[in-house]
Short mmCIF file of C-alpha atoms in Angstrom, two decimals:
data_model
loop_
_atom_site.label_atom_id
_atom_site.label_comp_id
_atom_site.label_asym_id
_atom_site.label_seq_id
_atom_site.Cartn_x
_atom_site.Cartn_y
_atom_site.Cartn_z
CA UNK A 199 -20.39 -55.65 -8.37
CA UNK A 200 -21.97 -56.73 -11.67
CA UNK A 201 -25.50 -55.35 -11.72
CA UNK A 202 -28.38 -55.64 -14.17
CA UNK A 203 -30.36 -52.48 -14.93
CA UNK A 204 -33.15 -53.94 -17.04
CA UNK A 205 -35.51 -56.57 -15.73
CA UNK A 206 -34.36 -59.76 -17.48
CA UNK A 207 -37.95 -60.94 -17.81
CA UNK A 208 -38.72 -57.88 -19.94
CA UNK A 209 -35.79 -58.53 -22.28
CA UNK A 210 -37.42 -61.81 -23.28
CA UNK A 211 -40.54 -59.90 -24.39
CA UNK A 212 -38.72 -57.96 -27.12
CA UNK A 213 -41.93 -57.37 -29.10
CA UNK A 214 -43.54 -55.35 -26.32
CA UNK A 215 -43.08 -51.60 -26.21
CA UNK A 216 -41.38 -50.61 -22.98
CA UNK A 217 -43.90 -48.86 -20.75
CA UNK A 218 -43.32 -45.21 -19.93
CA UNK A 219 -45.59 -42.25 -19.07
CA UNK A 220 -46.45 -41.68 -22.72
CA UNK A 221 -47.32 -45.32 -23.26
CA UNK A 222 -49.48 -45.28 -20.13
CA UNK A 223 -51.34 -42.23 -21.39
CA UNK A 224 -51.93 -43.97 -24.72
CA UNK A 225 -53.18 -47.13 -23.04
CA UNK A 226 -55.44 -45.10 -20.76
CA UNK A 227 -57.01 -43.32 -23.73
CA UNK A 228 -57.60 -46.61 -25.51
CA UNK A 229 -59.38 -48.00 -22.46
CA UNK A 230 -61.52 -44.89 -22.18
CA UNK A 231 -62.40 -45.08 -25.87
CA UNK A 232 -63.21 -48.75 -25.52
CA UNK A 233 -65.54 -48.02 -22.60
CA UNK A 234 -67.24 -45.23 -24.53
CA UNK A 235 -67.78 -47.46 -27.56
CA UNK A 236 -69.29 -50.13 -25.34
CA UNK A 237 -71.61 -47.77 -23.49
CA UNK A 238 -72.79 -45.26 -26.11
CA UNK A 239 -74.47 -47.76 -28.50
CA UNK A 240 -76.53 -49.26 -25.69
CA UNK A 241 -77.57 -45.87 -24.32
CA UNK A 242 -78.32 -44.69 -27.84
CA UNK A 243 -80.43 -47.76 -28.52
CA UNK A 244 -82.33 -47.21 -25.28
CA UNK A 245 -83.06 -43.59 -26.18
CA UNK A 246 -84.08 -44.53 -29.72
CA UNK A 247 -86.44 -47.25 -28.51
CA UNK A 248 -88.13 -44.87 -26.09
CA UNK A 249 -88.51 -42.29 -28.83
CA UNK A 250 -90.00 -44.77 -31.29
CA UNK A 251 -92.19 -46.70 -28.91
CA UNK A 252 -92.46 -45.92 -25.17
CA UNK A 253 -93.93 -49.36 -24.62
CA UNK A 254 -90.46 -50.70 -25.36
CA UNK A 255 -89.39 -49.50 -21.92
CA UNK A 256 -88.33 -52.97 -20.67
CA UNK A 257 -86.04 -53.43 -23.67
CA UNK A 258 -84.67 -49.91 -23.22
CA UNK A 259 -83.96 -50.65 -19.56
CA UNK A 260 -82.14 -53.82 -20.59
CA UNK A 261 -79.98 -51.71 -22.89
CA UNK A 262 -79.18 -49.29 -20.06
CA UNK A 263 -78.31 -52.25 -17.83
CA UNK A 264 -75.87 -53.49 -20.47
CA UNK A 265 -74.30 -50.04 -20.66
CA UNK A 266 -73.77 -50.15 -16.91
CA UNK A 267 -72.68 -53.78 -16.59
CA UNK A 268 -69.96 -53.87 -19.25
CA UNK A 269 -67.66 -51.27 -17.62
CA UNK A 270 -68.32 -52.90 -14.26
CA UNK A 271 -67.18 -56.26 -15.63
CA UNK A 272 -63.96 -54.68 -16.86
CA UNK A 273 -63.42 -53.06 -13.46
CA UNK A 274 -64.02 -56.42 -11.81
CA UNK A 275 -61.37 -57.91 -14.06
CA UNK A 276 -59.01 -55.22 -12.80
CA UNK A 277 -59.94 -55.80 -9.17
CA UNK A 278 -59.24 -59.51 -9.55
CA UNK A 279 -55.49 -58.85 -9.89
CA UNK A 280 -55.47 -57.89 -6.21
CA UNK A 281 -57.44 -60.88 -5.03
CA UNK A 282 -55.55 -62.86 -2.38
CA UNK A 283 -54.53 -66.40 -3.22
CA UNK A 284 -54.49 -69.47 -0.96
CA UNK A 285 -52.74 -69.56 2.40
CA UNK A 286 -50.16 -72.02 3.70
CA UNK A 287 -49.51 -72.99 7.31
CA UNK A 288 -48.92 -70.20 9.81
CA UNK A 289 -45.14 -70.73 10.07
CA UNK A 290 -44.17 -70.05 6.44
CA UNK A 291 -46.75 -67.29 6.18
CA UNK A 292 -45.36 -65.49 9.22
CA UNK A 293 -41.76 -65.90 8.07
CA UNK A 294 -42.61 -64.49 4.67
CA UNK A 295 -44.45 -61.53 6.15
CA UNK A 296 -41.45 -60.91 8.40
CA UNK A 297 -39.14 -60.73 5.40
CA UNK A 298 -41.58 -58.51 3.53
CA UNK A 299 -41.74 -56.25 6.58
CA UNK A 300 -37.96 -55.87 6.46
CA UNK A 301 -38.23 -54.60 2.89
CA UNK A 302 -40.77 -51.85 3.52
CA UNK A 303 -41.22 -48.99 5.95
CA UNK A 304 -43.44 -48.83 9.02
CA UNK A 305 -46.40 -47.23 7.23
CA UNK A 306 -46.36 -49.73 4.38
CA UNK A 307 -46.02 -52.58 6.89
CA UNK A 308 -49.05 -51.38 8.82
CA UNK A 309 -51.07 -50.92 5.64
CA UNK A 310 -50.14 -54.43 4.51
CA UNK A 311 -51.31 -55.86 7.82
CA UNK A 312 -54.70 -54.17 7.33
CA UNK A 313 -55.22 -54.65 3.60
CA UNK A 314 -52.83 -57.33 2.34
CA UNK A 315 -51.35 -54.84 -0.13
CA UNK A 316 -48.02 -53.03 -0.15
CA UNK A 317 -47.96 -49.38 -1.17
CA UNK A 318 -44.85 -48.54 -3.16
CA UNK A 319 -44.10 -45.09 -4.62
CA UNK A 320 -42.48 -45.20 -8.04
CA UNK A 321 -41.52 -42.87 -10.88
CA UNK A 322 -44.61 -43.73 -12.94
CA UNK A 323 -46.94 -43.26 -9.99
CA UNK A 324 -47.90 -45.09 -6.84
CA UNK A 325 -48.17 -48.85 -6.86
CA UNK A 326 -50.27 -51.18 -4.77
CA UNK A 327 -48.67 -54.59 -4.90
CA UNK A 328 -50.65 -57.74 -4.19
CA UNK A 329 -49.93 -61.44 -4.38
CA UNK A 330 -50.61 -61.91 -8.08
CA UNK A 331 -50.83 -58.43 -9.48
CA UNK A 332 -50.34 -54.76 -8.92
CA UNK A 333 -52.26 -51.55 -9.46
CA UNK A 334 -50.51 -48.42 -10.64
CA UNK A 335 -52.20 -45.12 -9.81
CA UNK A 336 -50.83 -42.76 -12.39
CA UNK A 337 -51.25 -39.16 -13.42
CA UNK A 338 -53.07 -36.19 -12.02
CA UNK A 339 -56.36 -38.03 -11.80
CA UNK A 340 -54.72 -41.15 -10.48
CA UNK A 341 -56.11 -43.39 -13.18
CA UNK A 342 -55.82 -47.01 -12.08
CA UNK A 343 -53.83 -49.43 -14.23
CA UNK A 344 -54.36 -53.00 -13.06
CA UNK A 345 -51.59 -55.40 -13.95
CA UNK A 346 -51.65 -59.14 -13.72
CA UNK A 347 -48.16 -60.38 -12.81
CA UNK A 348 -46.91 -63.16 -10.59
CA UNK A 349 -44.05 -65.54 -9.93
CA UNK A 350 -43.39 -67.57 -13.07
CA UNK A 351 -45.28 -70.79 -12.43
CA UNK A 352 -43.05 -72.73 -14.83
CA UNK A 353 -40.15 -72.59 -12.35
CA UNK A 354 -39.91 -75.65 -10.07
CA UNK A 355 -39.61 -73.45 -6.96
CA UNK A 356 -42.71 -71.40 -7.73
CA UNK A 357 -45.21 -73.77 -6.16
CA UNK A 358 -46.36 -73.26 -2.60
CA UNK A 359 -44.95 -69.83 -1.95
CA UNK A 360 -46.49 -68.04 1.04
CA UNK A 361 -48.36 -64.78 0.52
CA UNK A 362 -45.61 -62.48 1.81
CA UNK A 363 -43.06 -64.06 -0.52
CA UNK A 364 -45.37 -63.69 -3.51
CA UNK A 365 -45.60 -59.98 -2.80
CA UNK A 366 -41.87 -59.67 -2.06
CA UNK A 367 -41.03 -61.22 -5.44
CA UNK A 368 -43.11 -58.61 -7.22
CA UNK A 369 -41.84 -55.80 -5.03
CA UNK A 370 -38.18 -56.58 -5.70
CA UNK A 371 -38.81 -56.85 -9.43
CA UNK A 372 -40.68 -53.55 -9.37
CA UNK A 373 -37.94 -51.81 -7.44
CA UNK A 374 -35.21 -53.00 -9.75
CA UNK A 375 -36.92 -51.86 -12.98
CA UNK A 376 -40.33 -50.22 -12.73
CA UNK A 377 -40.82 -49.78 -16.48
CA UNK A 378 -39.69 -53.34 -17.14
CA UNK A 379 -42.11 -54.55 -14.49
CA UNK A 380 -45.02 -52.77 -16.20
CA UNK A 381 -43.87 -54.15 -19.55
CA UNK A 382 -43.79 -57.76 -18.38
CA UNK A 383 -47.16 -57.51 -16.65
CA UNK A 384 -50.42 -57.94 -18.54
CA UNK A 385 -52.77 -54.96 -18.35
CA UNK A 386 -56.15 -56.20 -17.16
CA UNK A 387 -57.91 -52.86 -16.78
CA UNK A 388 -57.27 -49.13 -16.93
CA UNK A 389 -59.87 -46.72 -15.70
CA UNK A 390 -61.12 -44.46 -12.99
CA UNK A 391 -60.01 -45.23 -9.48
CA UNK A 392 -63.60 -44.94 -8.16
CA UNK A 393 -64.70 -47.60 -10.58
CA UNK A 394 -61.98 -49.96 -9.39
CA UNK A 395 -62.56 -49.11 -5.73
CA UNK A 396 -66.13 -50.36 -5.87
CA UNK A 397 -64.98 -53.75 -7.14
CA UNK A 398 -62.03 -54.50 -4.82
CA UNK A 399 -62.59 -56.32 -1.56
CA UNK A 400 -63.77 -54.08 1.24
CA UNK A 401 -60.66 -54.66 3.39
CA UNK A 402 -58.43 -53.52 0.51
CA UNK A 403 -60.13 -50.19 -0.09
CA UNK A 404 -58.08 -48.33 2.56
CA UNK A 405 -54.99 -49.09 0.46
CA UNK A 406 -56.54 -47.33 -2.54
CA UNK A 407 -57.64 -44.48 -0.28
CA UNK A 408 -54.10 -44.16 1.06
CA UNK A 409 -52.92 -42.85 -2.31
CA UNK A 410 -53.87 -39.16 -2.28
CA UNK A 411 -55.12 -37.21 -5.27
CA UNK A 412 -52.34 -34.70 -5.67
CA UNK A 413 -49.84 -33.31 -8.06
CA UNK A 414 -46.41 -34.65 -7.44
CA UNK A 415 -43.11 -34.74 -9.22
CA UNK A 416 -43.39 -38.41 -9.93
CA UNK A 417 -46.39 -38.82 -12.15
CA UNK A 418 -47.88 -35.66 -13.53
CA UNK A 419 -47.14 -36.51 -17.10
CA UNK A 420 -50.47 -38.05 -17.85
CA UNK A 421 -53.84 -38.92 -16.54
CA UNK B 64 -22.87 -61.18 9.36
CA UNK B 65 -24.15 -61.02 5.78
CA UNK B 66 -26.81 -63.42 4.53
CA UNK B 67 -27.88 -64.96 1.26
CA UNK B 68 -31.50 -66.03 1.54
CA UNK B 69 -33.88 -67.70 -0.86
CA UNK B 70 -37.63 -67.08 -0.85
CA UNK B 71 -39.31 -70.46 -0.92
CA UNK B 72 -42.21 -72.50 0.46
CA UNK B 73 -40.87 -72.19 4.02
CA UNK B 74 -41.06 -68.39 3.96
CA UNK B 75 -37.36 -68.11 3.32
CA UNK B 76 -34.24 -70.21 3.79
CA UNK B 77 -30.73 -69.06 4.58
CA UNK B 78 -28.46 -70.36 1.83
CA UNK B 79 -25.17 -68.86 3.04
CA UNK B 80 -23.73 -66.55 5.67
CA UNK B 81 -20.42 -64.74 5.52
CA UNK B 82 -18.36 -61.87 6.78
CA UNK B 83 -16.06 -59.90 4.52
CA UNK B 84 -13.07 -60.88 6.63
CA UNK B 85 -13.65 -64.60 6.28
CA UNK B 86 -12.42 -65.71 2.83
CA UNK B 87 -13.60 -69.28 3.25
CA UNK B 88 -17.14 -68.19 4.10
CA UNK B 89 -17.13 -65.72 1.20
CA UNK B 90 -15.98 -68.44 -1.15
CA UNK B 91 -18.73 -70.75 0.04
CA UNK B 92 -21.29 -67.97 -0.40
CA UNK B 93 -20.05 -67.23 -3.92
CA UNK B 94 -20.40 -70.90 -4.80
CA UNK B 95 -23.86 -71.07 -3.25
CA UNK B 96 -24.97 -67.99 -5.17
CA UNK B 97 -23.65 -69.41 -8.43
CA UNK B 98 -25.56 -72.62 -7.82
CA UNK B 99 -28.81 -70.74 -7.17
CA UNK B 100 -28.35 -68.55 -10.25
CA UNK B 101 -27.85 -71.69 -12.30
CA UNK B 102 -31.16 -72.98 -10.94
CA UNK B 103 -32.88 -69.90 -12.34
CA UNK B 104 -33.03 -67.67 -9.30
CA UNK B 105 -32.24 -63.97 -9.54
CA UNK B 106 -30.17 -62.26 -6.83
CA UNK B 107 -31.42 -58.93 -5.50
CA UNK B 108 -29.83 -56.37 -3.22
CA UNK B 109 -31.64 -53.43 -1.66
CA UNK B 110 -29.91 -50.17 -2.53
CA UNK B 111 -31.95 -47.76 -0.46
CA UNK B 112 -35.62 -47.09 0.17
CA UNK B 113 -37.66 -48.19 -2.83
CA UNK B 114 -34.67 -49.34 -4.83
CA UNK B 115 -33.20 -52.73 -5.56
CA UNK B 116 -30.60 -54.03 -7.95
CA UNK B 117 -30.15 -57.37 -9.53
CA UNK B 118 -26.61 -58.71 -9.15
CA UNK B 119 -24.77 -61.47 -10.95
CA UNK B 120 -21.91 -61.73 -8.47
CA UNK B 121 -21.90 -61.82 -4.71
CA UNK B 122 -21.70 -58.29 -3.29
CA UNK B 123 -19.45 -59.12 -0.37
CA UNK B 124 -20.25 -55.92 1.51
CA UNK B 125 -24.04 -56.29 1.27
CA UNK B 126 -25.86 -57.26 4.45
CA UNK B 127 -28.61 -59.14 2.70
CA UNK B 128 -28.88 -60.74 -0.72
CA UNK B 129 -32.31 -62.12 -1.61
CA UNK B 130 -32.93 -64.77 -4.23
CA UNK B 131 -36.17 -64.40 -6.12
CA UNK B 132 -37.79 -66.26 -8.97
CA UNK B 133 -38.58 -64.69 -12.34
CA UNK B 134 -41.98 -63.05 -12.70
CA UNK B 135 -44.37 -63.28 -15.63
CA UNK B 136 -47.58 -61.69 -16.75
CA UNK B 137 -50.59 -63.62 -15.54
#
């Protein structure tokens, strides 16, 4: 049987560094640095204003609000990768969920029914796969890496896929080459899980909660 | 009975069915797979919990071969 080890979609993106634990750690640090450089100037300006002139309190509060809002906007961007897309008629939707159910175990099937997300353990960490994106919880602290990835819309057959099929496409690609999957996907956000949790839809939060904070053999290399 | 299915707007469609002992059905399935690969689909076979492989030829012994579309960063 002629098999393919590397995700073909990732081969086309030859300029991208293939994602591994080290690359994830690097990306996570960059996101943390970026957040710090967005927040510190505003907090510093607020403190400076209060020191110079306490009557500038409203302006200082506006600076603090900016320092709070900017990381929240980034987290919202990350949460958006899990947002469900439109639904088709019941028939195709049910058939697609049936096929997806055949691909996963009982626990993952039950979690999908409640949250719309499929939990998939991998070597880099634990994945939550949605219809147009996936979140990787990686490392000891389970930092969340939110990836935007979906069925290639340029293909004639890509239009009108039911929700279960959209997830199954991503799941099969992920299972065949996890690193390639993360390489093809666009990173929308990397940051603390609690920050992401606040921004995802309420019904999806149990899926994030289902990934325990623990040391495991799969993803202790970073975080 | 092994199946070749394609994920599409109907949920999924059965493209071919075969048994290893039926050469005509295998041949038809091989031809159907080739046609789908030419249309840009990728053939996937589950190889255990959490694992899948992409194949370029029909794995005659596999119970289920799933055709998926390429994925891309959004």
